[in-house]
Amino acid sequence: MLSFGNVQDKFFNMDKEQIVILAGVTLCALSIGAFIFWGPNPRPRRRGAIVGLQNLGFTCFLNTLLQSLASCVLFMDWLESCRDQGRVASTLHYLLKVLSSERSKLPESVEDPLDPTELIVALLEHGWSFASGEQDAHELYHLLMTTLEEEAHKAIPVDGGLLDSLEPQPEEKMLPESPGDMSENSHVQSNHVLNQPSGDSMEQTPSHSSETPCLSEFRMVIKQEDVFTRKAMPKYDCNRNYQASPFCGLLTSQLQCVTCGFKSVLKYDKFDSLSLHMPEEERLRYTLTELLENFTRTEAVTGVACDGCNKGRDPDLPAVTATSLKSVSIGKLPKSLCFHVHRMSMGKNGDPYKRREYVLFPEFLVMDRYTQNSIIKEQKIKDEIQSADEDKEISMPSFTPREDGSWSHLYRLKAVVVHSGTVKSGHFVTYRRGPLNSSSRHRSDRWYFTSDEVVKETTLLEVCQAAAYMLFYERSAVSAT
């Protein structure tokens, strides 16, 4: 039998065990309560001052371009004025408006990271499509500018009727004009639109990886004998009044015969970006000004049928060919500049490879010396030197600021696109200036590194050390008008 003392000890031991259990339960309850009240928010915390972009499968080339354009205030102002001209313009305007705003100022309904599916759908309606495999940010840039111009011209067909796909879309299918108007039905396709087959023009694409195919042509689409091209689009009225994109400028070119000195008529060509080729000689570093000087350098062209040499010649006889000097300059500088550093070259065996030389680019870029007027003045002075006496000294002019301290054409860096990888595969990222719509006075002077949904603040020093593939500049406020 148990004695009274043993029973008492047993109950005492049970009380101790219950106390330990009760204390453990209480501590656990307090921990759960503290986690609920002071723990992390179930929604992801906002990182950085701007939102990122979802990768829909090989869409880093699209995301990097959107982040770059969102840092260009002059382009944003222009897009604001023409956002109602078509679905691509309105969709692009909304996306860039979100990307150019501070996260803290955006409504909670705005996705973070942002989904660019609607823009892809709008481009599909214009006859474009994303071919599976290799894509390029620079080709996409041209595609966007071409489509925006088509919408601005309203794409009037030959028969006089408007193209259905370019007519204003039903209100319920359009993106809202402001982030606060976003609805659940704003996306007409899934987030993985690039991974879904759509007729003959799209193939299934594997999910995104850090080594996504890039650096090739962005194809224009309909399938003809297994070759993807763009479907026939109606002609548009070139005489229709429309405000050109701030990236739109004019290049001038002219031929001068070295035999008779005859000069061809000055030719003007429109451009929305300048592709700068590296010299054949490979070295560790080039500067952006060197590439620009190489772009505008006079070169010899052989086999030209010169009008001067053939003047009065029997047209039945073969034309006389001669060597001419071709000069290229910028006839009209745009408000916004896009440079494409052409990094693809061909090896001796005929295989393409990527040029990896570093290109030094400045935050502020003076473009005066590359304009047609400046080159004409410089050439005139060179001719005077050649015809002058040996004892007569004529000094070449230097490009110095005006009396008020301003340049005629001064631009400031806005964004840098970088491609990592090889010719066949790689990944695009962007360094860009901070949000434009900011309550902070110096917020737009901050720089951010963006890689799809990843956004983090960085420094201008790190930006200038990047291996640039595309550069975006805009005219500085201190430039003379």
GROMACS .gro file of C-alpha atoms in nm:
model
  481
    1MET     CA    1   0.000   0.000   0.000
    2LEU     CA    2   0.110   0.356  -0.063
    3SER     CA    3   0.167   0.571   0.237
    4PHE     CA    4   0.023   0.918   0.272
    5GLY     CA    5   0.367   1.069   0.210
    6ASN     CA    6   0.416   0.877  -0.116
    7VAL     CA    7   0.075   0.989  -0.241
    8GLN     CA    8   0.159   1.348  -0.152
    9ASP     CA    9   0.492   1.327  -0.336
   10LYS     CA   10   0.317   1.179  -0.642
   11PHE     CA   11   0.063   1.461  -0.658
   12PHE     CA   12   0.339   1.714  -0.604
   13ASN     CA   13   0.537   1.570  -0.897
   14MET     CA   14   0.225   1.578  -1.117
   15ASP     CA   15   0.173   1.945  -1.035
   16LYS     CA   16   0.530   2.021  -1.144
   17GLU     CA   17   0.478   1.844  -1.478
   18GLN     CA   18   0.153   2.028  -1.536
   19ILE     CA   19   0.319   2.358  -1.454
   20VAL     CA   20   0.596   2.289  -1.710
   21ILE     CA   21   0.339   2.194  -1.975
   22LEU     CA   22   0.126   2.498  -1.897
   23ALA     CA   23   0.430   2.725  -1.916
   24GLY     CA   24   0.528   2.577  -2.253
   25VAL     CA   25   0.179   2.623  -2.393
   26THR     CA   26   0.169   2.981  -2.265
   27LEU     CA   27   0.509   3.061  -2.417
   28CYS     CA   28   0.401   2.913  -2.750
   29ALA     CA   29   0.079   3.117  -2.746
   30LEU     CA   30   0.272   3.436  -2.672
   31SER     CA   31   0.512   3.362  -2.957
   32ILE     CA   32   0.227   3.306  -3.202
   33GLY     CA   33   0.058   3.627  -3.087
   34ALA     CA   34   0.379   3.825  -3.126
   35PHE     CA   35   0.428   3.682  -3.476
   36ILE     CA   36   0.073   3.776  -3.573
   37PHE     CA   37   0.092   4.132  -3.443
   38TRP     CA   38   0.456   4.217  -3.512
   39GLY     CA   39   0.568   3.953  -3.763
   40PRO     CA   40   0.616   3.997  -4.138
   41ASN     CA   41   0.324   4.103  -4.352
   42PRO     CA   42   0.173   3.809  -4.547
   43ARG     CA   43   0.217   4.021  -4.863
   44PRO     CA   44   0.575   4.058  -4.990
   45ARG     CA   45   0.749   4.366  -4.861
   46ARG     CA   46   0.812   4.631  -5.123
   47ARG     CA   47   1.176   4.636  -5.224
   48GLY     CA   48   1.324   4.959  -5.356
   49ALA     CA   49   1.147   5.267  -5.487
   50ILE     CA   50   1.019   5.120  -5.817
   51VAL     CA   51   0.836   4.801  -5.909
   52GLY     CA   52   0.984   4.510  -6.101
   53LEU     CA   53   0.839   4.311  -6.392
   54GLN     CA   54   0.730   3.951  -6.418
   55ASN     CA   55   0.925   3.728  -6.653
   56LEU     CA   56   0.672   3.541  -6.867
   57GLY     CA   57   0.929   3.306  -7.013
   58PHE     CA   58   1.220   3.455  -7.210
   59THR     CA   59   1.089   3.814  -7.167
   60CYS     CA   60   1.390   3.976  -7.002
   61PHE     CA   61   1.444   4.165  -7.330
   62LEU     CA   62   1.095   4.315  -7.296
   63ASN     CA   63   1.131   4.399  -6.926
   64THR     CA   64   1.466   4.568  -6.973
   65LEU     CA   65   1.328   4.793  -7.248
   66LEU     CA   66   1.023   4.893  -7.044
   67GLN     CA   67   1.241   4.992  -6.747
   68SER     CA   68   1.464   5.198  -6.977
   69LEU     CA   69   1.179   5.389  -7.141
   70ALA     CA   70   1.022   5.454  -6.800
   71SER     CA   71   1.325   5.665  -6.708
   72CYS     CA   72   1.291   5.893  -7.014
   73VAL     CA   73   1.071   6.185  -6.911
   74LEU     CA   74   1.047   6.342  -7.259
   75PHE     CA   75   0.928   6.014  -7.407
   76MET     CA   76   0.675   5.979  -7.124
   77ASP     CA   77   0.540   6.328  -7.195
   78TRP     CA   78   0.503   6.244  -7.565
   79LEU     CA   79   0.332   5.914  -7.487
   80GLU     CA   80   0.087   6.097  -7.261
   81SER     CA   81  -0.021   6.309  -7.558
   82CYS     CA   82  -0.082   6.012  -7.792
   83ARG     CA   83  -0.196   5.738  -7.554
   84ASP     CA   84  -0.548   5.735  -7.705
   85GLN     CA   85  -0.427   5.666  -8.060
   86GLY     CA   86  -0.413   5.289  -8.023
   87ARG     CA   87  -0.399   4.996  -7.788
   88VAL     CA   88  -0.019   4.964  -7.791
   89ALA     CA   89   0.019   5.332  -7.700
   90SER     CA   90  -0.240   5.317  -7.420
   91THR     CA   91  -0.103   4.991  -7.278
   92LEU     CA   92   0.257   5.108  -7.294
   93HIS     CA   93   0.157   5.437  -7.132
   94TYR     CA   94   0.000   5.258  -6.836
   95LEU     CA   95   0.299   5.026  -6.785
   96LEU     CA   96   0.551   5.309  -6.803
   97LYS     CA   97   0.336   5.525  -6.574
   98VAL     CA   98   0.354   5.254  -6.306
   99LEU     CA   99   0.727   5.195  -6.360
  100SER     CA  100   0.802   5.567  -6.338
  101SER     CA  101   0.622   5.609  -6.005
  102GLU     CA  102   0.732   5.540  -5.650
  103ARG     CA  103   0.602   5.217  -5.503
  104SER     CA  104   0.473   5.394  -5.194
  105LYS     CA  105   0.254   5.619  -5.414
  106LEU     CA  106   0.092   5.334  -5.605
  107PRO     CA  107  -0.244   5.181  -5.506
  108GLU     CA  108  -0.241   4.842  -5.338
  109SER     CA  109  -0.422   4.695  -5.642
  110VAL     CA  110  -0.113   4.742  -5.861
  111GLU     CA  111   0.080   4.419  -5.906
  112ASP     CA  112   0.434   4.395  -5.777
  113PRO     CA  113   0.605   4.266  -5.984
  114LEU     CA  114   0.407   4.409  -6.275
  115ASP     CA  115   0.264   4.184  -6.546
  116PRO     CA  116   0.338   4.303  -6.907
  117THR     CA  117   0.104   4.051  -7.072
  118GLU     CA  118  -0.136   4.318  -7.200
  119LEU     CA  119   0.138   4.481  -7.409
  120ILE     CA  120   0.222   4.147  -7.571
  121VAL     CA  121  -0.144   4.096  -7.656
  122ALA     CA  122  -0.161   4.446  -7.810
  123LEU     CA  123   0.147   4.372  -8.025
  124LEU     CA  124  -0.007   4.044  -8.141
  125GLU     CA  125  -0.305   4.241  -8.273
  126HIS     CA  126  -0.065   4.437  -8.494
  127GLY     CA  127   0.064   4.122  -8.658
  128TRP     CA  128   0.376   4.083  -8.446
  129SER     CA  129   0.454   3.767  -8.253
  130PHE     CA  130   0.729   3.632  -8.031
  131ALA     CA  131   0.900   3.349  -8.214
  132SER     CA  132   1.027   3.084  -7.976
  133GLY     CA  133   1.395   3.115  -7.894
  134GLU     CA  134   1.623   3.411  -7.942
  135GLN     CA  135   1.500   3.768  -7.888
  136ASP     CA  136   1.677   4.102  -7.871
  137ALA     CA  137   1.600   4.425  -7.683
  138HIS     CA  138   1.719   4.651  -7.967
  139GLU     CA  139   1.497   4.476  -8.224
  140LEU     CA  140   1.202   4.508  -7.987
  141TYR     CA  141   1.275   4.879  -7.951
  142HIS     CA  142   1.241   4.923  -8.330
  143LEU     CA  143   0.924   4.716  -8.328
  144LEU     CA  144   0.766   4.936  -8.062
  145MET     CA  145   0.860   5.261  -8.240
  146THR     CA  146   0.724   5.129  -8.570
  147THR     CA  147   0.396   5.023  -8.412
  148LEU     CA  148   0.352   5.352  -8.227
  149GLU     CA  149   0.405   5.538  -8.555
  150GLU     CA  150   0.149   5.319  -8.728
  151GLU     CA  151  -0.105   5.394  -8.456
  152ALA     CA  152  -0.025   5.764  -8.476
  153HIS     CA  153  -0.093   5.761  -8.850
  154LYS     CA  154  -0.411   5.559  -8.784
  155ALA     CA  155  -0.294   5.303  -9.045
  156ILE     CA  156  -0.540   5.405  -9.318
  157PRO     CA  157  -0.581   5.117  -9.571
  158VAL     CA  158  -0.594   5.161  -9.945
  159ASP     CA  159  -0.975   5.122  -9.949
  160GLY     CA  160  -1.012   5.409  -9.704
  161GLY     CA  161  -1.142   5.205  -9.408
  162LEU     CA  162  -0.966   5.174  -9.076
  163LEU     CA  163  -0.796   4.849  -8.988
  164ASP     CA  164  -1.005   4.664  -8.733
  165SER     CA  165  -0.715   4.578  -8.508
  166LEU     CA  166  -0.616   4.945  -8.486
  167GLU     CA  167  -0.961   5.075  -8.396
  168PRO     CA  168  -1.019   5.175  -8.033
  169GLN     CA  169  -1.073   4.863  -7.827
  170PRO     CA  170  -1.384   4.799  -7.614
  171GLU     CA  171  -1.354   4.978  -7.282
  172GLU     CA  172  -1.368   4.662  -7.074
  173LYS     CA  173  -1.066   4.516  -7.256
  174MET     CA  174  -0.847   4.819  -7.223
  175LEU     CA  175  -0.597   4.878  -6.947
  176PRO     CA  176  -0.710   5.148  -6.705
  177GLU     CA  177  -0.572   5.496  -6.749
  178SER     CA  178  -0.451   5.499  -6.392
  179PRO     CA  179  -0.329   5.223  -6.160
  180GLY     CA  180  -0.631   5.273  -5.934
  181ASP     CA  181  -0.869   5.165  -6.211
  182MET     CA  182  -0.718   4.818  -6.246
  183SER     CA  183  -0.982   4.545  -6.257
  184GLU     CA  184  -0.968   4.169  -6.231
  185ASN     CA  185  -1.052   4.129  -6.600
  186SER     CA  186  -0.780   4.360  -6.733
  187HIS     CA  187  -0.569   4.071  -6.862
  188VAL     CA  188  -0.719   3.879  -7.149
  189GLN     CA  189  -0.452   3.610  -7.150
  190SER     CA  190  -0.262   3.423  -6.881
  191ASN     CA  191   0.067   3.539  -6.735
  192HIS     CA  192   0.245   3.270  -6.932
  193VAL     CA  193   0.125   3.394  -7.270
  194LEU     CA  194   0.462   3.317  -7.427
  195ASN     CA  195   0.443   2.957  -7.312
  196GLN     CA  196   0.106   2.890  -7.478
  197PRO     CA  197   0.081   2.778  -7.843
  198SER     CA  198  -0.132   3.005  -8.060
  199GLY     CA  199  -0.199   2.873  -8.409
  200ASP     CA  200   0.097   2.854  -8.645
  201SER     CA  201   0.272   3.166  -8.529
  202MET     CA  202   0.380   3.055  -8.182
  203GLU     CA  203   0.558   2.753  -8.042
  204GLN     CA  204   0.576   2.634  -7.685
  205THR     CA  205   0.864   2.789  -7.497
  206PRO     CA  206   1.033   2.642  -7.190
  207SER     CA  207   1.021   2.825  -6.861
  208HIS     CA  208   1.259   3.114  -6.790
  209SER     CA  209   1.613   3.052  -6.674
  210SER     CA  210   1.906   3.280  -6.604
  211GLU     CA  211   2.051   3.195  -6.946
  212THR     CA  212   1.769   3.294  -7.180
  213PRO     CA  213   1.832   3.314  -7.555
  214CYS     CA  214   1.891   3.670  -7.674
  215LEU     CA  215   2.093   3.875  -7.926
  216SER     CA  216   1.921   3.785  -8.249
  217GLU     CA  217   1.650   3.923  -8.477
  218PHE     CA  218   1.309   3.996  -8.336
  219ARG     CA  219   1.098   3.831  -8.600
  220MET     CA  220   0.793   3.969  -8.778
  221VAL     CA  221   0.531   3.710  -8.813
  222ILE     CA  222   0.316   3.500  -9.043
  223LYS     CA  223   0.425   3.157  -9.149
  224GLN     CA  224   0.517   3.133  -9.517
  225GLU     CA  225   0.717   2.826  -9.619
  226ASP     CA  226   0.832   2.782  -9.257
  227VAL     CA  227   0.976   3.135  -9.248
  228PHE     CA  228   0.825   3.380  -9.003
  229THR     CA  229   0.745   3.721  -9.151
  230ARG     CA  230   0.499   3.991  -9.066
  231LYS     CA  231   0.147   3.973  -9.202
  232ALA     CA  232   0.054   4.232  -9.466
  233MET     CA  233  -0.037   4.564  -9.306
  234PRO     CA  234  -0.237   4.840  -9.478
  235LYS     CA  235  -0.069   5.152  -9.604
  236TYR     CA  236  -0.098   5.459  -9.388
  237ASP     CA  237  -0.133   5.821  -9.481
  238CYS     CA  238   0.212   5.978  -9.449
  239ASN     CA  239   0.058   6.325  -9.490
  240ARG     CA  240  -0.153   6.291  -9.178
  241ASN     CA  241  -0.043   6.535  -8.909
  242TYR     CA  242   0.115   6.360  -8.616
  243GLN     CA  243   0.371   6.444  -8.352
  244ALA     CA  244   0.687   6.241  -8.406
  245SER     CA  245   0.845   6.045  -8.124
  246PRO     CA  246   1.119   6.232  -7.932
  247PHE     CA  247   1.356   5.953  -8.044
  248CYS     CA  248   1.295   6.040  -8.411
  249GLY     CA  249   1.583   6.223  -8.584
  250LEU     CA  250   1.729   6.269  -8.932
  251LEU     CA  251   2.056   6.139  -9.074
  252THR     CA  252   2.217   6.307  -9.376
  253SER     CA  253   2.443   6.136  -9.628
  254GLN     CA  254   2.618   6.261  -9.940
  255LEU     CA  255   2.858   6.124 -10.202
  256GLN     CA  256   3.141   6.326 -10.357
  257CYS     CA  257   3.330   6.189 -10.655
  258VAL     CA  258   3.707   6.194 -10.612
  259THR     CA  259   3.755   6.216 -10.991
  260CYS     CA  260   3.539   6.513 -11.088
  261GLY     CA  261   3.435   6.647 -10.747
  262PHE     CA  262   3.062   6.611 -10.821
  263LYS     CA  263   2.842   6.601 -10.508
  264SER     CA  264   2.521   6.405 -10.502
  265VAL     CA  265   2.198   6.545 -10.365
  266LEU     CA  266   2.193   6.548  -9.986
  267LYS     CA  267   1.990   6.249  -9.868
  268TYR     CA  268   1.785   6.247  -9.549
  269ASP     CA  269   1.695   5.928  -9.364
  270LYS     CA  270   1.484   5.897  -9.053
  271PHE     CA  271   1.626   5.715  -8.750
  272ASP     CA  272   1.509   5.627  -8.400
  273SER     CA  273   1.840   5.484  -8.279
  274LEU     CA  274   2.205   5.493  -8.383
  275SER     CA  275   2.388   5.161  -8.415
  276LEU     CA  276   2.755   5.217  -8.338
  277HIS     CA  277   2.998   4.954  -8.467
  278MET     CA  278   3.329   4.887  -8.300
  279PRO     CA  279   3.646   4.916  -8.512
  280GLU     CA  280   3.792   4.595  -8.646
  281GLU     CA  281   4.094   4.638  -8.424
  282GLU     CA  282   4.005   4.484  -8.088
  283ARG     CA  283   4.139   4.643  -7.773
  284LEU     CA  284   4.045   4.662  -7.406
  285ARG     CA  285   3.847   4.985  -7.415
  286TYR     CA  286   3.673   5.232  -7.643
  287THR     CA  287   3.491   5.555  -7.567
  288LEU     CA  288   3.144   5.648  -7.685
  289THR     CA  289   3.287   5.956  -7.857
  290GLU     CA  290   3.529   5.735  -8.052
  291LEU     CA  291   3.241   5.522  -8.176
  292LEU     CA  292   3.047   5.835  -8.273
  293GLU     CA  293   3.344   5.977  -8.460
  294ASN     CA  294   3.383   5.645  -8.639
  295PHE     CA  295   3.012   5.660  -8.727
  296THR     CA  296   3.043   6.004  -8.890
  297ARG     CA  297   3.388   5.945  -9.044
  298THR     CA  298   3.409   5.988  -9.423
  299GLU     CA  299   3.466   5.660  -9.606
  300ALA     CA  300   3.551   5.566  -9.963
  301VAL     CA  301   3.290   5.388 -10.174
  302THR     CA  302   3.400   5.221 -10.497
  303GLY     CA  303   3.197   5.140 -10.808
  304VAL     CA  304   2.968   5.444 -10.791
  305ALA     CA  305   2.810   5.559 -11.116
  306CYS     CA  306   2.887   5.930 -11.083
  307ASP     CA  307   2.637   6.167 -11.248
  308GLY     CA  308   2.915   6.420 -11.302
  309CYS     CA  309   3.147   6.179 -11.482
  310ASN     CA  310   2.858   6.048 -11.696
  311LYS     CA  311   2.717   6.390 -11.785
  312GLY     CA  312   2.662   6.412 -12.162
  313ARG     CA  313   2.763   6.048 -12.208
  314ASP     CA  314   2.569   5.824 -12.446
  315PRO     CA  315   2.310   5.646 -12.226
  316ASP     CA  316   2.347   5.331 -12.437
  317LEU     CA  317   2.708   5.297 -12.326
  318PRO     CA  318   2.798   5.141 -11.990
  319ALA     CA  319   2.809   5.398 -11.711
  320VAL     CA  320   3.147   5.515 -11.589
  321THR     CA  321   3.211   5.417 -11.230
  322ALA     CA  322   3.440   5.595 -10.990
  323THR     CA  323   3.534   5.612 -10.624
  324SER     CA  324   3.331   5.850 -10.411
  325LEU     CA  325   3.366   5.973 -10.056
  326LYS     CA  326   3.057   5.912  -9.845
  327SER     CA  327   2.994   6.145  -9.553
  328VAL     CA  328   2.733   6.080  -9.284
  329SER     CA  329   2.615   6.327  -9.022
  330ILE     CA  330   2.314   6.406  -8.807
  331GLY     CA  331   2.086   6.648  -8.985
  332LYS     CA  332   1.838   6.678  -8.699
  333LEU     CA  333   1.908   6.567  -8.346
  334PRO     CA  334   1.611   6.420  -8.158
  335LYS     CA  335   1.517   6.519  -7.805
  336SER     CA  336   1.589   6.165  -7.687
  337LEU     CA  337   1.881   5.955  -7.805
  338CYS     CA  338   1.908   5.577  -7.818
  339PHE     CA  339   2.250   5.425  -7.894
  340HIS     CA  340   2.296   5.060  -7.982
  341VAL     CA  341   2.650   4.928  -7.930
  342HIS     CA  342   2.681   4.664  -8.200
  343ARG     CA  343   2.869   4.385  -8.024
  344MET     CA  344   2.824   4.097  -8.268
  345SER     CA  345   3.110   4.024  -8.505
  346MET     CA  346   3.211   3.741  -8.739
  347GLY     CA  347   3.516   3.526  -8.679
  348LYS     CA  348   3.759   3.404  -8.942
  349ASN     CA  349   3.572   3.075  -8.959
  350GLY     CA  350   3.245   3.256  -9.027
  351ASP     CA  351   3.098   3.195  -8.682
  352PRO     CA  352   2.946   3.494  -8.497
  353TYR     CA  353   3.087   3.596  -8.162
  354LYS     CA  354   3.026   3.870  -7.909
  355ARG     CA  355   3.262   4.167  -7.871
  356ARG     CA  356   3.327   4.228  -7.503
  357GLU     CA  357   3.531   4.550  -7.508
  358TYR     CA  358   3.434   4.808  -7.248
  359VAL     CA  359   3.280   5.128  -7.387
  360LEU     CA  360   3.335   5.432  -7.167
  361PHE     CA  361   3.025   5.654  -7.172
  362PRO     CA  362   2.968   5.985  -6.988
  363GLU     CA  363   2.674   6.101  -6.781
  364PHE     CA  364   2.660   6.421  -6.988
  365LEU     CA  365   2.715   6.394  -7.363
  366VAL     CA  366   2.774   6.685  -7.603
  367MET     CA  367   2.652   6.608  -7.957
  368ASP     CA  368   2.744   6.937  -8.130
  369ARG     CA  369   3.038   6.802  -8.327
  370TYR     CA  370   2.834   6.527  -8.496
  371THR     CA  371   2.571   6.753  -8.653
  372GLN     CA  372   2.572   6.841  -9.021
  373ASN     CA  373   2.624   7.213  -8.959
  374SER     CA  374   2.925   7.154  -8.736
  375ILE     CA  375   3.087   6.912  -8.981
  376ILE     CA  376   3.033   7.157  -9.270
  377LYS     CA  377   3.198   7.436  -9.072
  378GLU     CA  378   3.489   7.213  -8.977
  379GLN     CA  379   3.538   7.097  -9.336
  380LYS     CA  380   3.529   7.458  -9.460
  381ILE     CA  381   3.809   7.552  -9.222
  382LYS     CA  382   4.013   7.247  -9.332
  383ASP     CA  383   3.976   7.356  -9.696
  384GLU     CA  384   4.093   7.705  -9.602
  385ILE     CA  385   4.398   7.558  -9.433
  386GLN     CA  386   4.488   7.354  -9.740
  387SER     CA  387   4.455   7.654  -9.968
  388ALA     CA  388   4.631   7.895  -9.732
  389ASP     CA  389   4.999   7.994  -9.750
  390GLU     CA  390   5.240   7.787  -9.547
  391ASP     CA  391   5.322   8.080  -9.320
  392LYS     CA  392   4.954   8.148  -9.249
  393GLU     CA  393   4.832   7.983  -8.935
  394ILE     CA  394   4.466   7.890  -8.899
  395SER     CA  395   4.369   7.716  -8.578
  396MET     CA  396   4.096   7.453  -8.575
  397PRO     CA  397   3.797   7.551  -8.361
  398SER     CA  398   3.716   7.358  -8.048
  399PHE     CA  399   3.367   7.288  -7.925
  400THR     CA  400   3.336   7.514  -7.624
  401PRO     CA  401   3.027   7.630  -7.436
  402ARG     CA  402   2.844   7.942  -7.545
  403GLU     CA  403   2.890   8.270  -7.364
  404ASP     CA  404   2.606   8.182  -7.126
  405GLY     CA  405   2.782   7.853  -7.041
  406SER     CA  406   2.538   7.627  -7.225
  407TRP     CA  407   2.589   7.381  -7.508
  408SER     CA  408   2.369   7.367  -7.813
  409HIS     CA  409   2.314   6.993  -7.782
  410LEU     CA  410   2.378   6.855  -7.435
  411TYR     CA  411   2.228   6.522  -7.327
  412ARG     CA  412   2.208   6.341  -6.994
  413LEU     CA  413   2.221   5.967  -6.935
  414LYS     CA  414   1.889   5.806  -6.839
  415ALA     CA  415   1.932   5.428  -6.872
  416VAL     CA  416   2.184   5.159  -6.965
  417VAL     CA  417   2.091   4.814  -7.099
  418VAL     CA  418   2.343   4.537  -7.039
  419HIS     CA  419   2.356   4.191  -7.198
  420SER     CA  420   2.542   3.912  -7.021
  421GLY     CA  421   2.616   3.585  -7.193
  422THR     CA  422   2.706   3.485  -7.547
  423VAL     CA  423   2.562   3.543  -7.894
  424LYS     CA  424   2.335   3.240  -7.858
  425SER     CA  425   2.214   3.287  -7.501
  426GLY     CA  426   2.222   3.532  -7.215
  427HIS     CA  427   2.022   3.773  -7.002
  428PHE     CA  428   1.927   4.142  -7.022
  429VAL     CA  429   1.931   4.381  -6.724
  430THR     CA  430   1.888   4.758  -6.695
  431TYR     CA  431   2.043   5.038  -6.492
  432ARG     CA  432   1.801   5.329  -6.482
  433ARG     CA  433   1.730   5.654  -6.304
  434GLY     CA  434   1.481   5.657  -6.020
  435PRO     CA  435   1.108   5.728  -6.034
  436LEU     CA  436   1.002   6.040  -6.222
  437ASN     CA  437   0.679   6.095  -6.030
  438SER     CA  438   0.838   6.146  -5.692
  439SER     CA  439   0.774   6.374  -5.397
  440SER     CA  440   1.145   6.365  -5.317
  441ARG     CA  441   1.340   6.643  -5.482
  442HIS     CA  442   1.643   6.433  -5.571
  443ARG     CA  443   1.470   6.098  -5.624
  444SER     CA  444   1.520   6.103  -6.002
  445ASP     CA  445   1.898   6.131  -5.946
  446ARG     CA  446   1.904   5.789  -5.781
  447TRP     CA  447   2.002   5.487  -5.988
  448TYR     CA  448   1.850   5.139  -5.974
  449PHE     CA  449   1.955   4.798  -6.102
  450THR     CA  450   1.660   4.605  -6.246
  451SER     CA  451   1.655   4.240  -6.353
  452ASP     CA  452   1.295   4.130  -6.411
  453GLU     CA  453   1.135   4.133  -6.062
  454VAL     CA  454   1.464   4.215  -5.887
  455VAL     CA  455   1.511   4.586  -5.811
  456LYS     CA  456   1.786   4.734  -5.595
  457GLU     CA  457   1.941   5.077  -5.555
  458THR     CA  458   2.289   5.130  -5.697
  459THR     CA  459   2.537   5.411  -5.769
  460LEU     CA  460   2.627   5.607  -6.080
  461LEU     CA  461   2.982   5.473  -6.046
  462GLU     CA  462   2.857   5.115  -6.081
  463VAL     CA  463   2.639   5.220  -6.375
  464CYS     CA  464   2.933   5.372  -6.564
  465GLN     CA  465   3.132   5.051  -6.520
  466ALA     CA  466   2.866   4.843  -6.697
  467ALA     CA  467   2.926   4.685  -7.039
  468ALA     CA  468   2.664   4.886  -7.228
  469TYR     CA  469   2.456   4.727  -7.504
  470MET     CA  470   2.203   5.014  -7.532
  471LEU     CA  471   2.228   5.370  -7.397
  472PHE     CA  472   1.940   5.612  -7.347
  473TYR     CA  473   2.005   5.988  -7.326
  474GLU     CA  474   1.769   6.286  -7.316
  475ARG     CA  475   1.831   6.651  -7.389
  476SER     CA  476   1.944   6.835  -7.079
  477ALA     CA  477   1.759   7.141  -6.952
  478VAL     CA  478   2.079   7.350  -6.979
  479SER     CA  479   2.103   7.295  -7.357
  480ALA     CA  480   2.031   7.595  -7.574
  481THR     CA  481   1.701   7.575  -7.757
   0.00000   0.00000   0.00000
